[in-house]
């Protein structure tokens, strides 16, 4: 099967400094996806990235809730919300893409998480599905029918981006070696892959392309 053609796109999810070892919300091994993604990009004509881009007063930050700590839960936008350390604040170094990540052929960047009142894991919608980034319409307007998803982190933004891509009607493939999990619980990454497979998302490795 020819996996990649003019109707396929690579979605690079949130490969930003704060999610890399040494960052505010570091994903173990997050830096290891960068060379894999750089090689993958050479195969695609359509490469699109998402960027977590929070205001400093974002409601998902534990520091904005006196007495609360990262990992605790609150209600935000009518949803149960886990509280995070401050990360990916607009115009901060932490929000910048990893410096070794090749951006030279990116067609577009879709920012998410800009509304302080709701978190936003997916590159398509906020978690309450009240805000649309425009990514789905962009892909459809460019004739995309199949999307490959990679980046950070597997059990949050990558998973929800892939599930929304599938729900939008795109054939969706996760590139398993080009992502890493937060793993608040040790099995979270594995559970995310099971959930995606159950939703009809294919899982491949980069060398299968």
mmCIF file of C-alpha atoms in Angstrom:
data_model
loop_
_atom_site.group_PDB
_atom_site.id
_atom_site.type_symbol
_atom_site.label_atom_id
_atom_site.label_comp_id
_atom_site.label_asym_id
_atom_site.label_seq_id
_atom_site.Cartn_x
_atom_site.Cartn_y
_atom_site.Cartn_z
ATOM 1 C CA UNK A 1 0.000 0.000 0.000
ATOM 2 C CA UNK A 2 1.209 3.475 -0.845
ATOM 3 C CA UNK A 3 0.820 5.317 2.437
ATOM 4 C CA UNK A 4 1.937 8.785 1.356
ATOM 5 C CA UNK A 5 0.601 10.786 -1.605
ATOM 6 C CA UNK A 6 -0.722 14.283 -2.399
ATOM 7 C CA UNK A 7 -3.785 13.644 -0.198
ATOM 8 C CA UNK A 8 -1.833 12.837 2.964
ATOM 9 C CA UNK A 9 -0.560 15.178 5.670
ATOM 10 C CA UNK A 10 1.805 14.895 8.616
ATOM 11 C CA UNK A 11 0.527 16.503 11.831
ATOM 12 C CA UNK A 12 3.299 17.370 14.290
ATOM 13 C CA UNK A 13 1.756 17.910 17.709
ATOM 14 C CA UNK A 14 3.341 20.276 20.274
ATOM 15 C CA UNK A 15 7.048 19.461 19.970
ATOM 16 C CA UNK A 16 7.835 22.439 22.213
ATOM 17 C CA UNK A 17 10.576 23.167 24.725
ATOM 18 C CA UNK A 18 8.359 22.823 27.797
ATOM 19 C CA UNK A 19 7.535 19.220 26.830
ATOM 20 C CA UNK A 20 11.198 18.288 26.298
ATOM 21 C CA UNK A 21 13.458 17.062 29.149
ATOM 22 C CA UNK A 22 14.424 20.168 31.109
ATOM 23 C CA UNK A 23 11.097 21.863 30.334
ATOM 24 C CA UNK A 24 8.291 22.769 32.716
ATOM 25 C CA UNK A 25 6.152 19.742 31.774
ATOM 26 C CA UNK A 26 8.840 17.409 30.492
ATOM 27 C CA UNK A 27 7.973 14.169 28.717
ATOM 28 C CA UNK A 28 10.573 11.457 29.304
ATOM 29 C CA UNK A 29 12.419 10.894 26.042
ATOM 30 C CA UNK A 30 10.521 13.716 24.353
ATOM 31 C CA UNK A 31 13.666 14.943 22.629
ATOM 32 C CA UNK A 32 14.118 11.572 20.940
ATOM 33 C CA UNK A 33 11.147 12.143 18.644
ATOM 34 C CA UNK A 34 12.820 15.145 16.977
ATOM 35 C CA UNK A 35 15.234 13.320 14.629
ATOM 36 C CA UNK A 36 12.537 10.786 13.746
ATOM 37 C CA UNK A 37 10.074 13.556 12.874
ATOM 38 C CA UNK A 38 12.710 15.411 10.853
ATOM 39 C CA UNK A 39 13.246 12.305 8.736
ATOM 40 C CA UNK A 40 9.492 11.773 8.376
ATOM 41 C CA UNK A 41 8.939 15.292 7.107
ATOM 42 C CA UNK A 42 11.074 14.590 4.032
ATOM 43 C CA UNK A 43 8.404 12.159 2.817
ATOM 44 C CA UNK A 44 5.446 14.569 2.998
ATOM 45 C CA UNK A 45 4.285 17.445 0.845
ATOM 46 C CA UNK A 46 1.836 18.660 3.515
ATOM 47 C CA UNK A 47 3.346 19.170 6.987
ATOM 48 C CA UNK A 48 1.314 21.004 9.648
ATOM 49 C CA UNK A 49 2.173 21.669 13.285
ATOM 50 C CA UNK A 50 0.152 22.440 16.399
ATOM 51 C CA UNK A 51 1.415 24.658 19.206
ATOM 52 C CA UNK A 52 0.231 24.836 22.801
ATOM 53 C CA UNK A 53 -0.016 28.589 23.393
ATOM 54 C CA UNK A 54 -1.445 29.508 26.784
ATOM 55 C CA UNK A 55 -2.001 32.917 28.357
ATOM 56 C CA UNK A 56 -0.303 33.252 31.755
ATOM 57 C CA UNK A 57 -3.692 33.227 33.509
ATOM 58 C CA UNK A 58 -4.767 29.894 32.031
ATOM 59 C CA UNK A 59 -7.213 27.984 34.200
ATOM 60 C CA UNK A 60 -5.341 24.695 33.850
ATOM 61 C CA UNK A 61 -2.290 26.048 35.707
ATOM 62 C CA UNK A 62 -2.164 24.987 39.356
ATOM 63 C CA UNK A 63 -0.491 28.283 40.267
ATOM 64 C CA UNK A 64 -3.675 30.141 39.273
ATOM 65 C CA UNK A 65 -5.639 28.278 41.966
ATOM 66 C CA UNK A 66 -4.373 29.138 45.469
ATOM 67 C CA UNK A 67 -3.684 26.041 47.537
ATOM 68 C CA UNK A 68 -3.808 23.687 44.562
ATOM 69 C CA UNK A 69 -0.924 21.611 43.257
ATOM 70 C CA UNK A 70 -0.149 20.065 39.862
ATOM 71 C CA UNK A 71 -1.900 16.720 39.555
ATOM 72 C CA UNK A 72 -4.961 17.808 41.545
ATOM 73 C CA UNK A 73 -8.362 18.130 39.882
ATOM 74 C CA UNK A 74 -10.818 21.008 39.591
ATOM 75 C CA UNK A 75 -13.814 21.788 37.402
ATOM 76 C CA UNK A 76 -13.039 24.003 34.403
ATOM 77 C CA UNK A 77 -15.521 24.867 31.653
ATOM 78 C CA UNK A 78 -17.873 22.290 33.160
ATOM 79 C CA UNK A 79 -15.274 19.540 32.746
ATOM 80 C CA UNK A 80 -13.026 17.729 35.195
ATOM 81 C CA UNK A 81 -9.602 19.314 34.743
ATOM 82 C CA UNK A 82 -6.224 18.077 35.908
ATOM 83 C CA UNK A 83 -3.988 20.933 37.014
ATOM 84 C CA UNK A 84 -0.622 21.342 35.307
ATOM 85 C CA UNK A 85 2.554 23.285 36.034
ATOM 86 C CA UNK A 86 2.778 26.580 34.140
ATOM 87 C CA UNK A 87 3.823 25.653 30.591
ATOM 88 C CA UNK A 88 3.871 26.913 27.014
ATOM 89 C CA UNK A 89 3.021 30.485 27.968
ATOM 90 C CA UNK A 90 2.609 32.706 24.933
ATOM 91 C CA UNK A 91 5.882 34.242 23.687
ATOM 92 C CA UNK A 92 7.980 32.308 26.232
ATOM 93 C CA UNK A 93 10.922 30.082 25.356
ATOM 94 C CA UNK A 94 8.938 27.136 26.710
ATOM 95 C CA UNK A 95 6.293 27.679 24.050
ATOM 96 C CA UNK A 96 8.881 27.709 21.254
ATOM 97 C CA UNK A 97 9.372 24.625 19.131
ATOM 98 C CA UNK A 98 12.408 22.466 19.884
ATOM 99 C CA UNK A 99 15.364 24.228 18.221
ATOM 100 C CA UNK A 100 16.425 21.095 16.324
ATOM 101 C CA UNK A 101 12.954 20.544 14.850
ATOM 102 C CA UNK A 102 13.022 21.341 11.134
ATOM 103 C CA UNK A 103 10.285 23.867 10.327
ATOM 104 C CA UNK A 104 11.390 24.677 6.782
ATOM 105 C CA UNK A 105 8.548 22.929 4.959
ATOM 106 C CA UNK A 106 5.662 23.570 7.333
ATOM 107 C CA UNK A 107 2.528 24.759 5.567
ATOM 108 C CA UNK A 108 0.783 26.073 8.684
ATOM 109 C CA UNK A 109 0.882 26.243 12.488
ATOM 110 C CA UNK A 110 -2.355 25.924 14.469
ATOM 111 C CA UNK A 111 -2.201 27.348 17.993
ATOM 112 C CA UNK A 112 -4.388 25.990 20.766
ATOM 113 C CA UNK A 113 -5.053 26.579 24.452
ATOM 114 C CA UNK A 114 -5.380 30.353 24.057
ATOM 115 C CA UNK A 115 -8.720 30.564 25.886
ATOM 116 C CA UNK A 116 -7.925 30.820 29.631
ATOM 117 C CA UNK A 117 -11.272 29.283 30.571
ATOM 118 C CA UNK A 118 -10.834 25.870 28.936
ATOM 119 C CA UNK A 119 -7.943 23.500 28.269
ATOM 120 C CA UNK A 120 -7.187 22.310 24.764
ATOM 121 C CA UNK A 121 -5.475 18.985 24.116
ATOM 122 C CA UNK A 122 -6.633 18.400 20.550
ATOM 123 C CA UNK A 123 -5.244 20.342 17.622
ATOM 124 C CA UNK A 124 -8.811 20.599 16.284
ATOM 125 C CA UNK A 125 -11.004 21.715 19.224
ATOM 126 C CA UNK A 126 -10.775 22.810 22.832
ATOM 127 C CA UNK A 127 -11.747 20.215 25.431
ATOM 128 C CA UNK A 128 -15.280 21.596 25.738
ATOM 129 C CA UNK A 129 -15.586 21.601 21.926
ATOM 130 C CA UNK A 130 -16.622 25.260 21.970
ATOM 131 C CA UNK A 131 -13.629 26.546 20.046
ATOM 132 C CA UNK A 132 -12.428 25.281 16.644
ATOM 133 C CA UNK A 133 -8.834 25.956 15.567
ATOM 134 C CA UNK A 134 -9.708 25.657 11.875
ATOM 135 C CA UNK A 135 -7.375 22.693 11.356
ATOM 136 C CA UNK A 136 -10.088 20.358 10.085
ATOM 137 C CA UNK A 137 -11.358 22.824 7.490
ATOM 138 C CA UNK A 138 -7.788 23.623 6.447
ATOM 139 C CA UNK A 139 -6.995 19.962 5.791
ATOM 140 C CA UNK A 140 -10.217 19.389 3.863
ATOM 141 C CA UNK A 141 -9.722 22.525 1.772
ATOM 142 C CA UNK A 142 -6.307 21.178 0.765
ATOM 143 C CA UNK A 143 -7.724 17.849 -0.343
ATOM 144 C CA UNK A 144 -6.301 15.854 2.549
ATOM 145 C CA UNK A 145 -7.962 12.503 3.227
ATOM 146 C CA UNK A 146 -5.308 10.731 5.339
ATOM 147 C CA UNK A 147 -3.350 12.158 8.267
ATOM 148 C CA UNK A 148 -0.344 10.829 10.151
ATOM 149 C CA UNK A 149 -0.022 12.036 13.739
ATOM 150 C CA UNK A 150 3.164 12.326 15.796
ATOM 151 C CA UNK A 151 4.623 14.524 18.548
ATOM 152 C CA UNK A 152 3.943 15.131 22.239
ATOM 153 C CA UNK A 153 2.437 13.815 24.308
ATOM 154 C CA UNK A 154 0.983 10.457 23.320
ATOM 155 C CA UNK A 155 -1.539 10.159 26.164
ATOM 156 C CA UNK A 156 -2.889 13.716 25.895
ATOM 157 C CA UNK A 157 -2.506 16.022 22.903
ATOM 158 C CA UNK A 158 -1.464 13.367 20.389
ATOM 159 C CA UNK A 159 -4.301 11.039 21.385
ATOM 160 C CA UNK A 160 -7.002 13.696 21.303
ATOM 161 C CA UNK A 161 -5.723 15.142 18.020
ATOM 162 C CA UNK A 162 -5.772 11.686 16.434
ATOM 163 C CA UNK A 163 -9.270 10.904 17.747
ATOM 164 C CA UNK A 164 -10.610 14.197 16.419
ATOM 165 C CA UNK A 165 -8.927 13.613 13.047
ATOM 166 C CA UNK A 166 -10.709 10.269 12.846
ATOM 167 C CA UNK A 167 -14.021 11.854 13.852
ATOM 168 C CA UNK A 168 -13.528 14.489 11.137
ATOM 169 C CA UNK A 169 -13.507 11.667 8.601
ATOM 170 C CA UNK A 170 -9.788 11.467 7.894
ATOM 171 C CA UNK A 171 -8.070 8.111 7.700
ATOM 172 C CA UNK A 172 -5.796 8.477 10.722
ATOM 173 C CA UNK A 173 -2.470 6.814 11.443
ATOM 174 C CA UNK A 174 -0.390 7.180 14.606
ATOM 175 C CA UNK A 175 3.372 6.953 14.094
ATOM 176 C CA UNK A 176 4.201 5.128 17.305
ATOM 177 C CA UNK A 177 7.952 5.708 17.464
ATOM 178 C CA UNK A 178 7.541 9.444 16.811
ATOM 179 C CA UNK A 179 5.673 10.116 20.050
ATOM 180 C CA UNK A 180 6.197 9.712 23.809
ATOM 181 C CA UNK A 181 3.775 9.652 26.749
ATOM 182 C CA UNK A 182 3.535 11.746 29.919
ATOM 183 C CA UNK A 183 2.585 8.568 31.804
ATOM 184 C CA UNK A 184 1.184 10.084 34.996
ATOM 185 C CA UNK A 185 0.291 6.430 35.470
ATOM 186 C CA UNK A 186 2.856 4.024 34.008
ATOM 187 C CA UNK A 187 0.373 2.445 31.598
ATOM 188 C CA UNK A 188 -1.191 5.674 30.251
ATOM 189 C CA UNK A 189 0.683 5.565 26.946
ATOM 190 C CA UNK A 190 -0.218 1.951 26.339
ATOM 191 C CA UNK A 191 -3.856 2.686 27.205
ATOM 192 C CA UNK A 192 -3.879 5.619 24.769
ATOM 193 C CA UNK A 193 -2.736 3.375 21.925
ATOM 194 C CA UNK A 194 -5.436 0.826 22.780
ATOM 195 C CA UNK A 195 -8.078 3.580 22.788
ATOM 196 C CA UNK A 196 -6.929 4.870 19.412
ATOM 197 C CA UNK A 197 -6.899 1.388 17.882
ATOM 198 C CA UNK A 198 -10.418 0.793 19.205
ATOM 199 C CA UNK A 199 -11.510 3.990 17.433
ATOM 200 C CA UNK A 200 -10.191 2.674 14.116
ATOM 201 C CA UNK A 201 -6.859 4.516 14.094
ATOM 202 C CA UNK A 202 -3.998 2.574 12.523
ATOM 203 C CA UNK A 203 -0.657 2.391 14.359
ATOM 204 C CA UNK A 204 2.557 2.206 12.358
ATOM 205 C CA UNK A 205 6.230 2.896 12.961
ATOM 206 C CA UNK A 206 8.240 5.313 10.843
ATOM 207 C CA UNK A 207 10.173 2.526 9.112
ATOM 208 C CA UNK A 208 6.893 1.074 7.822
ATOM 209 C CA UNK A 209 6.489 4.160 5.649
#
